[in-house]
CSV table of C-alpha atoms in Angstrom, one decimal:
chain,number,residue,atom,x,y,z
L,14,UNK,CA,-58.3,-40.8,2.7
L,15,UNK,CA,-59.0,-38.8,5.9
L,16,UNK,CA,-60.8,-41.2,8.8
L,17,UNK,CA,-62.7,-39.2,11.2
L,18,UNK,CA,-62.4,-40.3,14.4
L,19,UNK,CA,-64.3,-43.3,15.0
L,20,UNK,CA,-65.1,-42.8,19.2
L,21,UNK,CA,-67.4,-39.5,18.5
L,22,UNK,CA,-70.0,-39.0,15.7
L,23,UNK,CA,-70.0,-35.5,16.1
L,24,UNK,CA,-68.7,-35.2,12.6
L,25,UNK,CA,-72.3,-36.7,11.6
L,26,UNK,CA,-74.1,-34.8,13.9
L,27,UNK,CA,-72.8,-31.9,11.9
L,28,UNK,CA,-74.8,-32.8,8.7
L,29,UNK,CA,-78.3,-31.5,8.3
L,30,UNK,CA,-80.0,-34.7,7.7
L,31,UNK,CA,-83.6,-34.3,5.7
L,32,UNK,CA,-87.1,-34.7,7.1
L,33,UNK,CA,-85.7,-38.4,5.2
L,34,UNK,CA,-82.6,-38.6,7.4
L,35,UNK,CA,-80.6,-37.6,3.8
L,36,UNK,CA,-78.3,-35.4,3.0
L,37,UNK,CA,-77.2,-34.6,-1.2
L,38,UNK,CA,-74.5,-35.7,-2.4
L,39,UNK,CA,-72.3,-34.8,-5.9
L,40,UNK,CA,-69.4,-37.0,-6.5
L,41,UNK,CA,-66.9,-35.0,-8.7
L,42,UNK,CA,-63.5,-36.7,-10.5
L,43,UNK,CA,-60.5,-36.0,-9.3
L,44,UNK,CA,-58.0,-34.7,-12.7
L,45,UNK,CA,-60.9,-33.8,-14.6
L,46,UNK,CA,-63.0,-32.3,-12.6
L,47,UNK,CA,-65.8,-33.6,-13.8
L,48,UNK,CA,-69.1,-33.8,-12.1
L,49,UNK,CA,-69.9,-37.4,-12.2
L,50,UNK,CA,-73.4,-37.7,-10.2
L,51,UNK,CA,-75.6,-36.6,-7.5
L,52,UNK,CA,-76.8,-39.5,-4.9
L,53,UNK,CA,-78.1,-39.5,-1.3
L,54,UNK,CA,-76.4,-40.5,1.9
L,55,UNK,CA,-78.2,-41.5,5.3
L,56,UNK,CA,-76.3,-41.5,8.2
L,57,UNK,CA,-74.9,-45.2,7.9
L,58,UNK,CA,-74.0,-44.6,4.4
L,59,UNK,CA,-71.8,-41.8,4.7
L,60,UNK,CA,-70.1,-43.5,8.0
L,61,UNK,CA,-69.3,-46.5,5.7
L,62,UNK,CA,-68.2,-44.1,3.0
L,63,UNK,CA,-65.8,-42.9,5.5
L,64,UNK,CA,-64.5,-46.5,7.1
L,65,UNK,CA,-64.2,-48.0,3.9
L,66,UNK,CA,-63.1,-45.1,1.5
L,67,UNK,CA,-65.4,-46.0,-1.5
L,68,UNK,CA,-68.5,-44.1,-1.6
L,69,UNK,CA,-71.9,-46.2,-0.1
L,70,UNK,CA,-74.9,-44.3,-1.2
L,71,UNK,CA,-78.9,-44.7,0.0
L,72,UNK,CA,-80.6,-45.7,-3.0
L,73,UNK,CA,-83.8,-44.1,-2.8
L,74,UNK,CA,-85.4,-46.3,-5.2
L,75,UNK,CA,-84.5,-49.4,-3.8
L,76,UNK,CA,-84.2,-48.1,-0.3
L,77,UNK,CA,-81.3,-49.3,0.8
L,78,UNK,CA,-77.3,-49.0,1.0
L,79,UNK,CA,-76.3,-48.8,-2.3
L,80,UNK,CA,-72.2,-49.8,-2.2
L,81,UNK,CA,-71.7,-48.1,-5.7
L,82,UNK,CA,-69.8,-50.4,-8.1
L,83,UNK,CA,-71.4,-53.6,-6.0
L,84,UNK,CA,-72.9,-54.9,-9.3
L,85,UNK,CA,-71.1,-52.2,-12.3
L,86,UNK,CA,-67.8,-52.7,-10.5
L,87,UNK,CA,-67.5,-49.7,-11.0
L,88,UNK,CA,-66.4,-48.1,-7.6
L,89,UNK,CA,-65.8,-44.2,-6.3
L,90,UNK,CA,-62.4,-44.4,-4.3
L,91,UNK,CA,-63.4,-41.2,-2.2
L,92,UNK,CA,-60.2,-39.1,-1.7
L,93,UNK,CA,-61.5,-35.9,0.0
L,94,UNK,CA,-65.0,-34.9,2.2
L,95,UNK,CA,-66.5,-32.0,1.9
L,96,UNK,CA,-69.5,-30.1,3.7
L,97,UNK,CA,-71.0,-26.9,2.1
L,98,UNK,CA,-72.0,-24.0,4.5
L,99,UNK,CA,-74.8,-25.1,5.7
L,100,UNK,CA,-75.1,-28.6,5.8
L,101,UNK,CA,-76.7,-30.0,3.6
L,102,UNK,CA,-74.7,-31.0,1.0
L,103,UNK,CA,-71.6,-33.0,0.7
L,104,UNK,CA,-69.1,-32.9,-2.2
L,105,UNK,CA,-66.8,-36.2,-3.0
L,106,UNK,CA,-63.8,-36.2,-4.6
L,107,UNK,CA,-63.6,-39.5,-6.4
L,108,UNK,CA,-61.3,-42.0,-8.5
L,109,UNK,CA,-64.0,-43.3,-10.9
L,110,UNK,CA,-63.3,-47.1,-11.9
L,111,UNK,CA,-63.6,-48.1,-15.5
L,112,UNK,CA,-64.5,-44.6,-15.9
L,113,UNK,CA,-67.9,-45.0,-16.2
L,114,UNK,CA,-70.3,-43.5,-13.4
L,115,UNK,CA,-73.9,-43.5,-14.7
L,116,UNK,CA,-76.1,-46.5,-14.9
L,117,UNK,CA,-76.4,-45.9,-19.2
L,118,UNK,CA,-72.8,-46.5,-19.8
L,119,UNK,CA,-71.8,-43.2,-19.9
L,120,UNK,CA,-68.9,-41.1,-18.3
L,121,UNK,CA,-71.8,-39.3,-16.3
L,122,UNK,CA,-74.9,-38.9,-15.5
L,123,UNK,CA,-75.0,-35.5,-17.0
L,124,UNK,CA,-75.1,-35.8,-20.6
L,125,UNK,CA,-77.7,-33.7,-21.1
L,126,UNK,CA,-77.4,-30.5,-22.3
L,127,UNK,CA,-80.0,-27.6,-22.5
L,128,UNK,CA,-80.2,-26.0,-26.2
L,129,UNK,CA,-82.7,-24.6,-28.7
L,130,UNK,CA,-84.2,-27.6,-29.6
L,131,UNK,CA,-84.6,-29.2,-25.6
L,132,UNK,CA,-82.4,-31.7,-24.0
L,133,UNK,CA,-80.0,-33.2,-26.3
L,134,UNK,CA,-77.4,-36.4,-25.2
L,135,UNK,CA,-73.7,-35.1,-26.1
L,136,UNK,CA,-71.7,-37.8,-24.2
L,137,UNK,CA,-71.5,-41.4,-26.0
L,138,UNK,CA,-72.2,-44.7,-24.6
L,139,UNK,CA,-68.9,-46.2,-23.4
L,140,UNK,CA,-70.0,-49.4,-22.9
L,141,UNK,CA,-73.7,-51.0,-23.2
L,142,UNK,CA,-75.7,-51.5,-19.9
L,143,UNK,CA,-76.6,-55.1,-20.4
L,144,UNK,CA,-72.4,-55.5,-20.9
L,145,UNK,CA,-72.4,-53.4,-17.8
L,146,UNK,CA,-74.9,-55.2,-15.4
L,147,UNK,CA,-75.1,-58.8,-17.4
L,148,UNK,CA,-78.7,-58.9,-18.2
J,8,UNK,CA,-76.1,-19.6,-23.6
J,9,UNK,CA,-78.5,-21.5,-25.1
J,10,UNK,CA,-82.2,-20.2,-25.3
J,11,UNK,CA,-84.6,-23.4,-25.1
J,12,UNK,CA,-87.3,-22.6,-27.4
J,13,UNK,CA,-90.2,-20.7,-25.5
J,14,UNK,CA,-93.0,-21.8,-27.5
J,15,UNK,CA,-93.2,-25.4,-26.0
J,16,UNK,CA,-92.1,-25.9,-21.9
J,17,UNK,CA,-91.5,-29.6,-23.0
J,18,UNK,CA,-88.0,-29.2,-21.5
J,19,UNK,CA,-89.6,-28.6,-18.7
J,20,UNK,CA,-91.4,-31.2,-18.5
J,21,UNK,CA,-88.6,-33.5,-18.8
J,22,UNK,CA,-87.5,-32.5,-14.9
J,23,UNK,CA,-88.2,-35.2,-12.5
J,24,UNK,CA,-89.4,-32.4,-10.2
J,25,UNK,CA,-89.7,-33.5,-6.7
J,26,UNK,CA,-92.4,-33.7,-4.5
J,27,UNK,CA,-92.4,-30.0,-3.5
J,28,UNK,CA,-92.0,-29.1,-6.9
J,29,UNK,CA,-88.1,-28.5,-6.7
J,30,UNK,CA,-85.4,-30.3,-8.7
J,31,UNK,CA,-81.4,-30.1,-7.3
J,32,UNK,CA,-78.9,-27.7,-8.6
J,33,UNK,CA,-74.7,-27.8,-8.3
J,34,UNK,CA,-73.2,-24.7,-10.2
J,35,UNK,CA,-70.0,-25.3,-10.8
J,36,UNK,CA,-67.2,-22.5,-11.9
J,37,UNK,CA,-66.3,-22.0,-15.4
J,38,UNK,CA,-62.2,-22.4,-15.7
J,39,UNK,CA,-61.5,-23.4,-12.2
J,40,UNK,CA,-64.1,-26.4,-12.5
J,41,UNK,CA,-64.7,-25.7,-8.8
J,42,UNK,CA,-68.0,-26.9,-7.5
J,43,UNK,CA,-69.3,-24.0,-6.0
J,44,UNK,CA,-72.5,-24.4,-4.5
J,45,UNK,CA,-75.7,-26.7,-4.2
J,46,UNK,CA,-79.0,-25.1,-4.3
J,47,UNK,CA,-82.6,-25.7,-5.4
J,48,UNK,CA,-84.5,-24.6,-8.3
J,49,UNK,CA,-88.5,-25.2,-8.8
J,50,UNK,CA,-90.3,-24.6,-12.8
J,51,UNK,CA,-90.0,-20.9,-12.4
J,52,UNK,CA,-86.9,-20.3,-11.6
J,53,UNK,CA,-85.2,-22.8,-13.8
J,54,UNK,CA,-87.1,-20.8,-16.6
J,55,UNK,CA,-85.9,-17.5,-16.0
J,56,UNK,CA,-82.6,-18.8,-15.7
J,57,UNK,CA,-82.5,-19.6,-18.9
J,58,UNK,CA,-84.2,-16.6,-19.9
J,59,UNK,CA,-81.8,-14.1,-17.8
J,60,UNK,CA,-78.9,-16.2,-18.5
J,61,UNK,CA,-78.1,-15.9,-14.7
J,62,UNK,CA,-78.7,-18.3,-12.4
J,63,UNK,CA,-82.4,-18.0,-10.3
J,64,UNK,CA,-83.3,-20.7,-7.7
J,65,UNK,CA,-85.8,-21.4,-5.3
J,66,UNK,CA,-84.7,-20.2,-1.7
J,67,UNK,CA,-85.9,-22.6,0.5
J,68,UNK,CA,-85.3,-21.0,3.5
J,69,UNK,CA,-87.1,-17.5,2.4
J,70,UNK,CA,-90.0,-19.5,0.1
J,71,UNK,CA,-89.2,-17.1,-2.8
J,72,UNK,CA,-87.2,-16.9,-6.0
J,73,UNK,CA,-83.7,-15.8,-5.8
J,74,UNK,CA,-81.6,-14.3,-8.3
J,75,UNK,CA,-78.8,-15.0,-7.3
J,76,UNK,CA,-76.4,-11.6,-6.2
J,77,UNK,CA,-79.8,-9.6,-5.7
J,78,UNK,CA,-78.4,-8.6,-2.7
J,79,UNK,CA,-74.1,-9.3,-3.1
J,80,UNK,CA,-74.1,-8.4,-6.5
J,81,UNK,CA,-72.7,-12.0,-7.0
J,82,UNK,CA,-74.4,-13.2,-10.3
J,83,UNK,CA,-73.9,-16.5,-11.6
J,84,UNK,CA,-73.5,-16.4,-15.2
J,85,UNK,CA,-74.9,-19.6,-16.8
J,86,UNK,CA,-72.9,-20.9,-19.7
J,87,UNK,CA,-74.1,-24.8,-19.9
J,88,UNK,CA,-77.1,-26.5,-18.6
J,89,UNK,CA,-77.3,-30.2,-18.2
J,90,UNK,CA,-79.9,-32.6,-16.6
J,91,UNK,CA,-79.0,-36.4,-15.4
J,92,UNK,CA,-80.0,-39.1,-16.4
J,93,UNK,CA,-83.0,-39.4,-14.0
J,94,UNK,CA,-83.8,-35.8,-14.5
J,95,UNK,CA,-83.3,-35.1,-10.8
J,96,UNK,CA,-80.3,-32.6,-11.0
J,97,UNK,CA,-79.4,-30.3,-12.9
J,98,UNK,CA,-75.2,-29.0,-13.8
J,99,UNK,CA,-75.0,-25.3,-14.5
J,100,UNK,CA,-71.7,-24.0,-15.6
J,101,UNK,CA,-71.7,-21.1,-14.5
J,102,UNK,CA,-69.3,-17.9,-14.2
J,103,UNK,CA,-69.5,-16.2,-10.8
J,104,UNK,CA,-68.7,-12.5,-10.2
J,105,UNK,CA,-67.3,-11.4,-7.6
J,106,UNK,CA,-64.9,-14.9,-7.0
J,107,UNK,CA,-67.6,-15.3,-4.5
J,108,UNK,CA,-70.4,-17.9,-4.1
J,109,UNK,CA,-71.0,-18.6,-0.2
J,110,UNK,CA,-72.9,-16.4,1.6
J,111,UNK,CA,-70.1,-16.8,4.3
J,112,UNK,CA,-67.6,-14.5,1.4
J,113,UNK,CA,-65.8,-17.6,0.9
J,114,UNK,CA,-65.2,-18.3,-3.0
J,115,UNK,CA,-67.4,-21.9,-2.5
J,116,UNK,CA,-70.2,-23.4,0.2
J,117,UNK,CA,-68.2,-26.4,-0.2
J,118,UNK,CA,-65.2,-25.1,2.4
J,119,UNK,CA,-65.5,-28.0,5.4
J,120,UNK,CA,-63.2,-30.5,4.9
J,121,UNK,CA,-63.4,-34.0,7.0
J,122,UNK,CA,-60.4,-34.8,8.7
J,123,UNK,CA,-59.5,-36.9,11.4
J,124,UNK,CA,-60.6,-34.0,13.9
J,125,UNK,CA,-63.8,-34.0,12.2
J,126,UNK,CA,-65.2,-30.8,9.9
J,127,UNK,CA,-62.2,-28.7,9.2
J,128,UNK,CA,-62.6,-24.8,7.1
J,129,UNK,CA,-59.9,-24.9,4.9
J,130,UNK,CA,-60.7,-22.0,2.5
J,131,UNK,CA,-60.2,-18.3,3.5
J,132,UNK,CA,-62.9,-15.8,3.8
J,133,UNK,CA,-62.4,-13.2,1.2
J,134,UNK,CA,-65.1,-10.7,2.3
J,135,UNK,CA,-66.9,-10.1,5.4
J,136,UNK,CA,-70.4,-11.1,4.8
J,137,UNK,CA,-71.3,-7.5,6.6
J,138,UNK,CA,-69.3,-5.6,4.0
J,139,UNK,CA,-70.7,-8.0,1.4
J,140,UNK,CA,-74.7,-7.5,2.8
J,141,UNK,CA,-74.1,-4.0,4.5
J,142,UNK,CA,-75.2,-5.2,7.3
């Protein structure tokens, strides 16, 4: 992918950072078009993101860099950057490994779908967390 | 699109809304599968966009609802509503009139590319935001 040149951060200065130094982030697959996730970056996330082509997120529940895939193996190979209109929110074009994004074993993390009845899970398990994570 | 039943808000309830009452929001085009915009939504709005059908969210900005294309006529038409797994974001599919989402008259927010120059604006505007605002 694109490296942005590594002498000047102006290219991060451009991001509106939160009152949390964050900025949203929705990781979309490349062929299908699918949206896979939304994450956070911080500053150092999104620089590493950039430098090593595989998106690093901020996990805000365990408040730190989150190098997706680290433990899943399942790693976002980040093939185009984008920044909406005013800031604060970046779009990813990923490869998904294994095809699995979301921490349940599914495809994505949004598999769940608004109908009469409430929420409802249309999108199967493709492979069992504890297979996924080794607990 | 689906109508949630309106007897119970237990769907709402099962939004991890944040701590100013808000909960994420990527509508992404019918068709094209084009991620078009990021925005926020708090209770209300995400109610009366299911109840309209069109998208409402919570202008951050102006600290009032926003139905979306009040002012450019550039409804969202909700087809599909998902939630994540964490119940932090929510996917509407959405149709957009117009071919317009960004405020800037560009057909998405999302038009900044990184490149090794930095932020590049790779899509075209389409209307003038005065013509589109009559400003």
């Amino acid at each position: 992918m694109q490296a942005a040149d590594s002498d000047t951060e102006q290219w991060l200065d451009a991001v509106a950072w939160n009152s949390d130094g964050l900025v949203a982030v929705i990781a979309q697959e490349v062929g299908s078009g699918e949206v896979l996730m939304l994450a956070w970056m911080n500053r150092e996330a999104l620089r590493r993101t950039v430098a090593l082509g595989e998106a690093v997120y901020w996990s805000r529940s365990r408040g730190r860099l989150w190098h997706k895939g680290e433990s899943s193996g399942h790693v976002q190979h980040v093939e185009d950057i984008r920044l909406d209109c005013d800031g604060d929110a970046v779009l990813l074009t990923v490869r998904q490994d294994g095809g699995i994004a979301c921490h349940t074993g599914r495809h994505r993390c949004f598999y769940r779908q608004l109908t009469d009845a409430g929420w409802r899970s249309v999108e199967p398990v493709l492979k069992a967390p504890e297979a996924i994570y080794g607990k």
